[in-house]
XYZ file of C-alpha atoms in Angstrom:
650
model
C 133.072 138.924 97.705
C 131.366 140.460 100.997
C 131.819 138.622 103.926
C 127.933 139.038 104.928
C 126.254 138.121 101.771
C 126.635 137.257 98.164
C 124.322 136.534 95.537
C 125.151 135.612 91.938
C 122.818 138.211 89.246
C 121.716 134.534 88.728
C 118.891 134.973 91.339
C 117.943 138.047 89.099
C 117.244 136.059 86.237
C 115.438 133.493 88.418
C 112.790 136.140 89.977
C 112.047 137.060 86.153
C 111.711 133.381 84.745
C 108.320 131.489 85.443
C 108.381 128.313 87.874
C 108.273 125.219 85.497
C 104.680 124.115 85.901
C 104.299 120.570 87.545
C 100.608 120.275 87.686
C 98.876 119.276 90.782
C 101.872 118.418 92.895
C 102.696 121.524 94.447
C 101.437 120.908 98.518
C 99.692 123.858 99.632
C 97.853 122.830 102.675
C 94.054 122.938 102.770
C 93.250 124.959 106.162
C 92.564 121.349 108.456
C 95.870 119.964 107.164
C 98.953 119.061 108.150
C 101.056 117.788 105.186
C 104.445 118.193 105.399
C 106.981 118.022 108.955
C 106.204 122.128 108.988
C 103.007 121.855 107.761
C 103.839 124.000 105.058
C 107.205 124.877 102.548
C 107.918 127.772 103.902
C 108.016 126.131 107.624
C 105.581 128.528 109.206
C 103.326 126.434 111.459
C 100.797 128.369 110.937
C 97.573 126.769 111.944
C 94.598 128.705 110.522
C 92.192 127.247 112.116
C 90.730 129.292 115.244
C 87.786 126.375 117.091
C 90.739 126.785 119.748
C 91.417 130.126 120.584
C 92.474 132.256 123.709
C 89.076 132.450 125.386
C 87.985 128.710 125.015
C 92.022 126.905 125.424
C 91.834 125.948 129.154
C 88.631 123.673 128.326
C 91.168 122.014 126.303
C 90.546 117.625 127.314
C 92.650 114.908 126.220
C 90.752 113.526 123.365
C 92.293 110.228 121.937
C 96.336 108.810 122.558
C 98.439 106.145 120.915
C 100.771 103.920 122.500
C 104.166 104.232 120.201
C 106.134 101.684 121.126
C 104.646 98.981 123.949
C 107.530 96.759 123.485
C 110.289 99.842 124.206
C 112.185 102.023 122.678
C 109.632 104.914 122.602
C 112.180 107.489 122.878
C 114.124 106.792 119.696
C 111.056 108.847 118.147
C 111.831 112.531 120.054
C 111.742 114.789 117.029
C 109.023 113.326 115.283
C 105.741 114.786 113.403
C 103.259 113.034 111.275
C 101.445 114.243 108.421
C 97.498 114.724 108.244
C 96.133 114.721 105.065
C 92.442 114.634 104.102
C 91.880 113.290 108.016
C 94.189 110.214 107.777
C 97.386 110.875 110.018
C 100.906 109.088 108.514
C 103.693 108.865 111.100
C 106.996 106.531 111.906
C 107.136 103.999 114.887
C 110.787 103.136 114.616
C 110.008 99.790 112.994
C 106.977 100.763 110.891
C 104.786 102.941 109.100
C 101.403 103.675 110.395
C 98.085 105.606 109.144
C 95.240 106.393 111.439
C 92.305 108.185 111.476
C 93.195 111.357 113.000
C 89.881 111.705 114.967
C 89.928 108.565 116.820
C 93.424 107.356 116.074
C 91.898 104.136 114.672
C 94.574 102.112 113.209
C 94.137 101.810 109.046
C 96.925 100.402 107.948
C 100.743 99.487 109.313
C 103.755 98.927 107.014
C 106.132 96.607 108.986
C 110.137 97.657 108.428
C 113.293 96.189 109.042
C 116.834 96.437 109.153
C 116.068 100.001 109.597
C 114.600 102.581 112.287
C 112.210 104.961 110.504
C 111.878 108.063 112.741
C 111.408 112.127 112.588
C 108.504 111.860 110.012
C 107.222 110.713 106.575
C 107.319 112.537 103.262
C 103.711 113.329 101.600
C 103.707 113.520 98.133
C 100.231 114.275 96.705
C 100.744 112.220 93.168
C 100.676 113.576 89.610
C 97.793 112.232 88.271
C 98.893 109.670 86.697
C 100.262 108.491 89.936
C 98.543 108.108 93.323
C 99.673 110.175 96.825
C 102.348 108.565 98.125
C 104.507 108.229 101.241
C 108.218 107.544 101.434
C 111.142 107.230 104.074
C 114.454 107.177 104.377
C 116.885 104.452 105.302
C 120.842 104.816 105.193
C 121.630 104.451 101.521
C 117.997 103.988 100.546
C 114.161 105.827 99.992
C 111.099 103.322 100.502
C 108.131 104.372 98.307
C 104.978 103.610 100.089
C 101.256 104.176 98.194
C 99.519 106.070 101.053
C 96.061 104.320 100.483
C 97.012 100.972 101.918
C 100.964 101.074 102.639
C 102.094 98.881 99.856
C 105.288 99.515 98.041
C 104.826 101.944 95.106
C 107.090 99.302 93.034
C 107.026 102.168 90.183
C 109.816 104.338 92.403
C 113.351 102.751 92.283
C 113.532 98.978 92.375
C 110.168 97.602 93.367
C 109.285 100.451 95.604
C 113.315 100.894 97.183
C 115.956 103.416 95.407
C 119.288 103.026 96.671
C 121.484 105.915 96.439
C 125.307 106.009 96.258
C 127.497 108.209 98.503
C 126.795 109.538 102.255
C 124.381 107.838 104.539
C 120.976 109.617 105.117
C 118.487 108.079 107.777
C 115.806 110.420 107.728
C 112.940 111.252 105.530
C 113.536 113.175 102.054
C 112.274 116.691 102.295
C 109.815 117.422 98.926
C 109.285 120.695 96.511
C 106.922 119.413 93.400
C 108.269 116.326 92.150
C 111.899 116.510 93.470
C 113.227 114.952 96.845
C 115.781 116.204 98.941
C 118.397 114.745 100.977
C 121.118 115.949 103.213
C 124.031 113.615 104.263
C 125.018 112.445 107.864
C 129.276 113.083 107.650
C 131.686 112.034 110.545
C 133.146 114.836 112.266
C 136.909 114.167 111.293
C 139.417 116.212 108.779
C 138.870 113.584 105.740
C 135.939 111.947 105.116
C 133.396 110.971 103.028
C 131.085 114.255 101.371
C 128.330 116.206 102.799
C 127.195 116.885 99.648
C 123.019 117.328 99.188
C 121.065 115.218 96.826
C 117.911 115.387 95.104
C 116.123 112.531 93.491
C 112.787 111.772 91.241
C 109.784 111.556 93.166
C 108.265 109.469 90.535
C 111.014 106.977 89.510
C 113.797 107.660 92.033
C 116.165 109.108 88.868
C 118.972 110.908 90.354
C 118.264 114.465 89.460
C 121.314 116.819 91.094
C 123.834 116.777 93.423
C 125.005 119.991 95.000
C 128.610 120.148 96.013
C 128.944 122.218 99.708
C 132.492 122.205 99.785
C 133.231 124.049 96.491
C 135.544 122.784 94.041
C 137.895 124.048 91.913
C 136.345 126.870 89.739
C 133.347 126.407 91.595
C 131.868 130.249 93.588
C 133.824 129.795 97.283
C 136.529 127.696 96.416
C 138.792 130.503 97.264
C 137.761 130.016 100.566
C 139.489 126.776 101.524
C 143.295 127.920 101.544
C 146.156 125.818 101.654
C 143.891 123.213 99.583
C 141.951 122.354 102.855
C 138.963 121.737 100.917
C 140.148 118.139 99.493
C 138.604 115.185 101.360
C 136.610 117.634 103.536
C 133.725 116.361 105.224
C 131.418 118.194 107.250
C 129.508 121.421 105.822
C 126.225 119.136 105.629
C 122.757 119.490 105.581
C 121.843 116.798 108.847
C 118.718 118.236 109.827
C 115.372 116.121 108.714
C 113.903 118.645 106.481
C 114.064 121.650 104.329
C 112.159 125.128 103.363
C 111.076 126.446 99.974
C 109.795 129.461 98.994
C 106.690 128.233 96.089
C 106.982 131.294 93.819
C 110.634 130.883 92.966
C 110.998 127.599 93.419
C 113.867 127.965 95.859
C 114.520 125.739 98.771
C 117.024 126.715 101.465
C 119.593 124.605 102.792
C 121.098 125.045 106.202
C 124.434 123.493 106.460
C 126.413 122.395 109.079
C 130.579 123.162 110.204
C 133.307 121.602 108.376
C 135.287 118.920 110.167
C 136.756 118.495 112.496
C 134.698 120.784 114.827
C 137.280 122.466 117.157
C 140.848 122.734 115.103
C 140.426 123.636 111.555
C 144.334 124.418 111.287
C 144.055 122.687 108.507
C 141.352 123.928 106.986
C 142.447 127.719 106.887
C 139.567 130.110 105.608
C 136.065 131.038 105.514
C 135.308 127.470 104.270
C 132.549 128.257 102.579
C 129.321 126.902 102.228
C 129.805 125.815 105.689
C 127.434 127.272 108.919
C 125.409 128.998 105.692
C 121.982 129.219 104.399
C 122.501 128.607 100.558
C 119.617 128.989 98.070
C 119.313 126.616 95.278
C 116.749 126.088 92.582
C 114.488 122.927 93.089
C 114.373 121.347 89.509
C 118.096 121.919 89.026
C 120.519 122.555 92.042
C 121.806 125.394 90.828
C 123.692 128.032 93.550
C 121.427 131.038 93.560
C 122.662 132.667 96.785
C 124.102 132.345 100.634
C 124.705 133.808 103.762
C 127.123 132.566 105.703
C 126.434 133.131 109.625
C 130.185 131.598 110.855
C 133.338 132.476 108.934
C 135.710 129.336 109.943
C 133.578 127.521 112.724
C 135.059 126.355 116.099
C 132.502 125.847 118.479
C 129.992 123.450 116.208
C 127.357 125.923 115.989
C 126.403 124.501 113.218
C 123.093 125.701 111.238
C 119.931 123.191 112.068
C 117.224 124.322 111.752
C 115.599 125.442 108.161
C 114.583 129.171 107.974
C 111.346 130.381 108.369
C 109.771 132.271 105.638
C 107.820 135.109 106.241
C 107.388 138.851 104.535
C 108.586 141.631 105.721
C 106.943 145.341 105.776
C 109.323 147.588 106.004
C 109.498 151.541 104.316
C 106.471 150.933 103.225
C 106.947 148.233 100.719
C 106.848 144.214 101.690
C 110.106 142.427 101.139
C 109.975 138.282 100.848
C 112.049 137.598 103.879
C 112.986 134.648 105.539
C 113.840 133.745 109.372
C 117.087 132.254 110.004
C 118.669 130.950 113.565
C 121.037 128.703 115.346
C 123.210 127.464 117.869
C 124.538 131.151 118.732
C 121.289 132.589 119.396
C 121.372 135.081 117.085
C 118.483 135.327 113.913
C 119.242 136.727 111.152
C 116.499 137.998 109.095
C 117.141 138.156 105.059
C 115.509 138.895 102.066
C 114.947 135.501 100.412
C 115.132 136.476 96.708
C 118.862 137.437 97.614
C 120.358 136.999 100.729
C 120.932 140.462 101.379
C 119.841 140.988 105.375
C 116.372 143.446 105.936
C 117.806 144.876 109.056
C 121.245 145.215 108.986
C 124.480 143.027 109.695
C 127.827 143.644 110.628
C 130.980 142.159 110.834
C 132.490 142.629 114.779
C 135.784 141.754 114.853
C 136.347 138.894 117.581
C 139.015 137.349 119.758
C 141.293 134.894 118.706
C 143.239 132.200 120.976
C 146.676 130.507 120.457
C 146.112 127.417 119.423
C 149.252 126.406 117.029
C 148.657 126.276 113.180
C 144.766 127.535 113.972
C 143.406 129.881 111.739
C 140.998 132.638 113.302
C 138.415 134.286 111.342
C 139.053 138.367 112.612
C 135.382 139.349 112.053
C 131.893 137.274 112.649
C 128.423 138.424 111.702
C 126.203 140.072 114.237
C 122.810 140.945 113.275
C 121.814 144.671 113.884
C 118.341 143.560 114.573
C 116.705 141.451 116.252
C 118.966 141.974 119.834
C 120.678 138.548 120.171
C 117.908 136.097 121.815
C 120.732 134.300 124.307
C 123.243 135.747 126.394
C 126.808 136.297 124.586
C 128.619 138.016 127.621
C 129.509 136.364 131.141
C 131.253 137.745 134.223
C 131.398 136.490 137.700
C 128.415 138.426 139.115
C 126.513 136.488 136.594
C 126.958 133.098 138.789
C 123.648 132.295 140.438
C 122.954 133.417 144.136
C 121.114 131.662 146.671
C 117.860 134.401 146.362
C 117.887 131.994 142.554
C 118.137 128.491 143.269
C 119.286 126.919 146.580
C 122.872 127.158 149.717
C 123.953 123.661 147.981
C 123.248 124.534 144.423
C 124.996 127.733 144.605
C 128.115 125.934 146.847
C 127.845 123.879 143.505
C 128.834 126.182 141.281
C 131.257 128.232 143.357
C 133.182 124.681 144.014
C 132.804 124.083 139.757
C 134.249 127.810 139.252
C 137.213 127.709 141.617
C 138.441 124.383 139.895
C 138.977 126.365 137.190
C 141.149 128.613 139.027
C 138.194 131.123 140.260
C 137.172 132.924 136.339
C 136.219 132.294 132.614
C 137.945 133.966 129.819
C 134.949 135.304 128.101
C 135.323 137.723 125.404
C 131.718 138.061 124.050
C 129.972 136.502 121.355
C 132.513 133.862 119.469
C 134.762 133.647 122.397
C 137.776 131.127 121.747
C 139.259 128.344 123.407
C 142.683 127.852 124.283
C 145.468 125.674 124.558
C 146.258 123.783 127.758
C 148.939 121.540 127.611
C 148.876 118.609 130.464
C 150.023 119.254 133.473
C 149.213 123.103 133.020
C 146.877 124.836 135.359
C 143.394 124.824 133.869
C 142.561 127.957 131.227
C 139.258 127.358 130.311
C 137.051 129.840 128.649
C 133.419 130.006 128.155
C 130.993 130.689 125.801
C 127.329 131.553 125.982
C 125.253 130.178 124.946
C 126.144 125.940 124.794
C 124.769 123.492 122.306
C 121.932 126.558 121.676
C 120.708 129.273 121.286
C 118.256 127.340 119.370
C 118.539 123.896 118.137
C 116.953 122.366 115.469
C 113.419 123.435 116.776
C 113.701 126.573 114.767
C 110.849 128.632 114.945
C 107.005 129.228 114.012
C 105.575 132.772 112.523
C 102.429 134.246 111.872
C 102.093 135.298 108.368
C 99.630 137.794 109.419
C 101.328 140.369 111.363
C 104.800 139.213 110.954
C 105.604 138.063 113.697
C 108.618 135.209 114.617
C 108.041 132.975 117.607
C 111.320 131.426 119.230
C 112.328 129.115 121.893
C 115.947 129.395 123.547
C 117.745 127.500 126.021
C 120.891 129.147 128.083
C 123.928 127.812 129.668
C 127.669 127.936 129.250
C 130.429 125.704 127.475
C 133.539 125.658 129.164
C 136.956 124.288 128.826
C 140.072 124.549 126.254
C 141.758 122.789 123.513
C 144.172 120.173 124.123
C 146.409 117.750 122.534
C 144.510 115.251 121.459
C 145.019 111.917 123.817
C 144.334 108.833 120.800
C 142.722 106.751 123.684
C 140.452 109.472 124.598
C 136.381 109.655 123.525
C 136.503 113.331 122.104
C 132.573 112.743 121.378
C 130.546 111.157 118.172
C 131.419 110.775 115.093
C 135.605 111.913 116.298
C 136.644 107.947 116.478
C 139.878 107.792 114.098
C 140.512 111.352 113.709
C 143.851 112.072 113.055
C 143.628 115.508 113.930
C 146.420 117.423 116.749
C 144.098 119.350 118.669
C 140.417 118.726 120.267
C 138.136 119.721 123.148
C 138.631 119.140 126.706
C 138.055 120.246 130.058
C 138.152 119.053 133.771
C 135.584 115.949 133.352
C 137.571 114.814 130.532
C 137.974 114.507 126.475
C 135.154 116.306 124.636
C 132.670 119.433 124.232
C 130.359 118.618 126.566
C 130.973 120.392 129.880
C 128.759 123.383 130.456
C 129.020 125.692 133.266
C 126.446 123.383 135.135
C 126.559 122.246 138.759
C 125.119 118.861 140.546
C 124.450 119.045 143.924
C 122.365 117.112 146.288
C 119.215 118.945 148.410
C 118.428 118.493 152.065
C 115.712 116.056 151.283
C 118.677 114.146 149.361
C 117.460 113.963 145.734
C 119.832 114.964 143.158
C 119.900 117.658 140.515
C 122.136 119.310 137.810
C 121.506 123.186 136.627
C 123.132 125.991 135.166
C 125.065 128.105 137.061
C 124.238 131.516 135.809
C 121.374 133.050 137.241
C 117.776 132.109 135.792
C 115.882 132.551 133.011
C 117.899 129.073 131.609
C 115.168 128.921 129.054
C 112.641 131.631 127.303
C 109.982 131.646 124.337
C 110.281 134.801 122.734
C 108.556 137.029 119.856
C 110.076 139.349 117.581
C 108.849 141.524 114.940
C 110.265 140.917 112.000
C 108.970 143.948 110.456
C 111.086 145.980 112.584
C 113.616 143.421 114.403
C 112.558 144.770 117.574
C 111.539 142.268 120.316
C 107.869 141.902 120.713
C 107.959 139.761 124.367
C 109.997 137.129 125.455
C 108.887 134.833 129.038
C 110.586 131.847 130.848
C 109.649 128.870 129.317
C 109.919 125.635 131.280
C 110.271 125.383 135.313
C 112.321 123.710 137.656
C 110.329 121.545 140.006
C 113.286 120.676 142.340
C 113.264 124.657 143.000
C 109.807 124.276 145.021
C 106.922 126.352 144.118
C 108.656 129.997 144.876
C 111.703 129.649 142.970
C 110.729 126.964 140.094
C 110.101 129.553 137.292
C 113.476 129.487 136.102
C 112.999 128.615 132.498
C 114.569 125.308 131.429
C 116.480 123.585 129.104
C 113.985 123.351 125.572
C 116.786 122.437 123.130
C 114.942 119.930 121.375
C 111.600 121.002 120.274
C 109.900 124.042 118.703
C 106.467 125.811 118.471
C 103.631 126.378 116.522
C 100.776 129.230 116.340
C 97.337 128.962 115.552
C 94.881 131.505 113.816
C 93.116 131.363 117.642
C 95.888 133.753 118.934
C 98.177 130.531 120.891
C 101.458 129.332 120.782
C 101.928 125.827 121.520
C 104.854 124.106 122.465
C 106.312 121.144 124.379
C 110.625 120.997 124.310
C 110.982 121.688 128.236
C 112.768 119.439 130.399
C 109.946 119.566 132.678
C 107.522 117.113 130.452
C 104.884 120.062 129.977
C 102.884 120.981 126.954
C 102.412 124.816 127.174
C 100.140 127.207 125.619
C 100.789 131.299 125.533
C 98.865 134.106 124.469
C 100.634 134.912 120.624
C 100.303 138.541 121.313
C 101.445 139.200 125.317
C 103.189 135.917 125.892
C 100.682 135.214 128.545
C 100.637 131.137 129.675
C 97.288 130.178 129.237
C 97.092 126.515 129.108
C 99.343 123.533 130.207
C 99.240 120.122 131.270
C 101.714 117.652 133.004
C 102.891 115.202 131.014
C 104.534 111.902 131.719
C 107.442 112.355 128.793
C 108.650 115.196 127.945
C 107.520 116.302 124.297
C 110.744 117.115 122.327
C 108.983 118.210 119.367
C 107.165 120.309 117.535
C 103.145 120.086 118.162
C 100.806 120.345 115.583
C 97.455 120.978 114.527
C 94.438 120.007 112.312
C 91.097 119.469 111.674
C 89.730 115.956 112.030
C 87.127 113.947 109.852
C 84.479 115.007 112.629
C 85.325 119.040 112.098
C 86.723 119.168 115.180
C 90.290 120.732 115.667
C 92.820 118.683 117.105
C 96.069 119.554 118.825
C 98.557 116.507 118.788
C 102.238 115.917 119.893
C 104.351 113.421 120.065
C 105.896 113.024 123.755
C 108.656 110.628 124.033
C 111.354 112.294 126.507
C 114.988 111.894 125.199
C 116.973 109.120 124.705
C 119.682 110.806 126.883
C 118.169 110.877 130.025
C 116.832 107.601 131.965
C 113.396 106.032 131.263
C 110.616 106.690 132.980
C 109.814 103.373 135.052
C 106.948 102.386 136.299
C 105.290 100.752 140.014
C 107.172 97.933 138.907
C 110.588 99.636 138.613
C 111.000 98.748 134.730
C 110.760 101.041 131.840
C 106.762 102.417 131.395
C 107.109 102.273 127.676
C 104.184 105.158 127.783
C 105.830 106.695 124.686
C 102.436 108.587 123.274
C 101.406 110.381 120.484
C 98.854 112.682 122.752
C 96.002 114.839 120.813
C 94.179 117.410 122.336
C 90.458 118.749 121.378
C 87.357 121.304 123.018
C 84.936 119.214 124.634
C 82.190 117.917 121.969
């Protein structure tokens, strides 16, 4: 077995059998639709519609909004993005299902829920023909079945329109590929716990179809990589994020798993620990392992994979090569060929520090692409703390302050740097790693099937601290309550993974702020070619208002949210912390459009075309849950929550 790739002659045979035929309920999107979370299987975002293009975008007007959630709560729906379909819109409000028309956002139907929140999106399904379209959602241990004319239950799937499914939670819609739904599993991050194992069910009766088991078992391909029998009871290695890719002439989907647990010690987990932090390609009808790529041997930091590649081919030596787009928390994308695994540009296996944590096992190589360059920062040294010519005297008093409590320096050894022990009362030994919590989140990334080229947002920053005995009492972060486990996370501010190398500081006009302390860009939209890995452009993305107007373009954190490119030439895309939808030129990275808005959009925008053959641009823009609520005059919570569409004047 390599440690880069490996794929079974299985996925041989596949490229050589047909695709069972299913009839009519393959989705490919007709041009003005939206139908599926990334519009399309292969998670492009690829809007080919041009009405809004480079030379016409600034005359861009607000053109209808809806109000998500008057009576609060708004922001429990960051991440979320409906469906269009024939010029009805479908979408979550937390506590129901709505359709509207998607040129005046009319109101058609609702579908009132309970005992659940319903968020992220809703699942299209297009019907068989014997069966109408339908709509469903996820709850914890359950998919609704809705019949997307009027919102009824489609009593036909499950029990009266509900299946109930045994095993791991799941909250979030299934993803779809013909007839077959797919559903990850939400795990606890301790050493034992319940499976992550991914699911796929019936769309037309809710009949259990596969199960696909991502810690192997024994005899299963990877279960030599679990030594010392750490693979019983594991949890972790999960699919969590709220959707999946597929490529339609192999009937593939790829599913990007998540680290074992726990996330920081996995001393007793020794090993690879396979199919965790990898890509793995199964078929759709049946489950069945076709390849992976594994971008973490033995995961300590919780870069875990979330976001579903992006498929896209490749033309390279002058033949074109079905590739796919894969990234993550480590900033690094890793472009593959999708029929195998094998990467298009190269990777290689750098060999890496290791700490001293007792009984820890450390993986001596990780995988570094050759191309693309990494997209975040992997190295820090001191001259990379932030000056005063970058942000402000009390910002960068900040951070000196923050850097001598840790004794005046960061162990950093590069990408995969370690952490080490510190045993109480020792003098702090913190390390830290670039970049923190992303790299890229679950955003992922957009492309442009026509030339080939990726689009990418990144945040940077850096995690800091050690590992320490773990203190029972303390609140090592969610999902860790009742671990058992020795070792966990820590630094100066306490139990937990959380501390970045991020300063507060208050400014002469005595507001307060919190940024990174290594010198700007903090946050950059970037394109690479993926016909030749090289680097097209790559621009700031996101400002800092409390810089003033001469230092503000500093980039800014974009973890949550993604983009999405139009046959015009633009790249849309909300995610910054500074609550502004963006628009750049797709082939300079020029800003061409934006507008202020009053929530931050943590999503991914999208496009169609409406019922009145207009085109419509539409996020939703709901700020986060983790930061405070915007108030209004009144000093209570605004409840503004929108979904926020966009068109050229009529």
């Amino acid at each position: 077995m390599t440690r880069t790739f490996m794929a079974l002659a299985l996925a041989g045979s596949l490229l050589t059998s047909p695709l069972m035929a299913q009839g009519d309920t393959l989705i490919r999107p007709e041009d003005g639709d939206w139908p599926l979370y990334a519009r399309d299987h292969g998670g492009q975002r690829f809007v080919p519609l041009d009405d809004i293009n480079t030379g016409n975008v600034g005359q861009l007007q607000r053109a209808w909004t809806y109000r998500l959630r008057p009576e609060g709560g708004g922001s429990i729906l960051a991440g979320t993005v409906p469906v269009v379909v024939g010029g009805i819109m479908y979408m979550p409000l937390g506590d129901a299902v709505v359709a509207l028309e998607a040129h005046t956002g009319r109101e058609l139907w609702r579908h009132q829920v309970s005992g659940a929140t319903i968020r992220r999106s809703v699942t299209y399904w297009p019907g068989d023909g014997q069966r109408g379209a339908r709509l469903f959602y996820g709850k914890a241990n359950s998919i609704v079945a809705l019949n997307a004319a009027d919102g009824s239950l489609a009593t036909e799937f499950g029990g009266d329109g509900e299946m109930e499914f045994e095993g791991t939670p799941y909250a979030y819609p299934p993803s779809i590929f013909r007839n077959v739904l797919v559903i990850g599993a939400l795990t606890p991050e301790i050493p034992v716990g319940p499976s992550g194992n991914s699911r796929a069910f019936d769309a037309r009766t809710g009949a259990k179809l596969w199960e696909f088991d991502v810690v192997p078992q024994p005899g299963q391909l990877g279960h030599e990589t679990w030594l010392d029998e750490g693979w019983r009871g594991r949890p972790g290695n999960n699919m969590w994020v709220w959707y999946t890719t597929a490529d339609v002439e192999t009937g593939l989907i790829f599913m990007t798993l998540g680290s074992p647990g726990p996330n920081y010690w996995g001393g007793d987990r020794p090993g690879d620990n396979l199919f965790g932090n990898s890509v793995v390609a199964v078929d759709a009808e049946t489950g069945a392992y076709r390849w992976h790529f594994q971008t973490i041997h033995h995961d300590l930091w919780d870069w875990d994979l979330p976001a579903p590649p992006t498929l896209v081919d490749v033309q390279k030596d002058g033949r074109t090569i079905p590739a796919l787009a894969l990234t993550g928390k480590p900033g690094l994308m890793y472009i593959l060929d999708r029929r195998t695994g094998e990467p298009v540009h190269g990777v290689n296996e750098h060999i890496v520090a290791a700490a001293d944590v007792p009984g820890e096992w450390y993986s001596p190589t990780q995988p570094i692409p050759v191309k693309p360059a990494p997209l975040s920062r992997m190295w820090w040294n001191p001259t990379d703390v932030v000056t005063e010519s970058d942000t402000t005297p009390e910002h960068v008093a900040a951070c000196r302050a923050l850097l001598d409590s840790y004794g005046g320096t960061f162990f950093n050894a590069g990408p995969f740097t370690p952490f080490f022990l510190r045993r109480e009362g020792d003098p702090p030994r913190a390390s830290i790693n670039l970049p923190h919590n992303g790299g890229s989140n679950w955003g992922g990334s957009a492309a442009d099937p026509r030339s080939g080229t990726i689009f990418i947002n990144t945040t940077e920053s850096g995690s800091i601290g050690w590992i320490e005995e773990r203190d029972p009492s303390g609140d090592y972060g969610r999902g860790t309550a009742g671990s058992n486990q020795p070792y966990d996370r820590g630094s100066l501010t306490g139990p937990g993974a959380y501390a970045s190398f991020a300063a507060s500081f208050t400014a002469p006009d005595g507001t307060r702020a919190t940024l990174p302390c290594i010198r700007p860009p903090w946050g950059r939209l970037i394109a690479v070619d993926a016909n030749t890995g090289e680097i097209n452009w790559a621009v700031p993305l996101g400002t800092t208002p409390e810089l003033g107007p001469d230092k503000q373009d500093t980039g800014s954190n974009n973890t949550f949210g993604g983009p999405m490119v139009t046959a015009g030439g633009l790249v849309f895309i909300g995610a910054t912390s500074d609550s502004v939808m963006r628009a750049f030129d797709a082939q300079t990275g020029q800003l061409v459009w934006s507008e202020q808005l009053d929530y931050a959009a943590m999503t991914i925008p999208m496009s169609y075309r409406g019922a009145d053959g207009r085109q419509y641009i539409a996020v939703f823009a709901t700020g986060s849950a983790f930061g405070p609520p915007v108030r209004g005059a009144d000093g209570r919570p605004a409840n503004n929550e929108a979904l926020i569409t966009w068109a050229l004047p009529e």
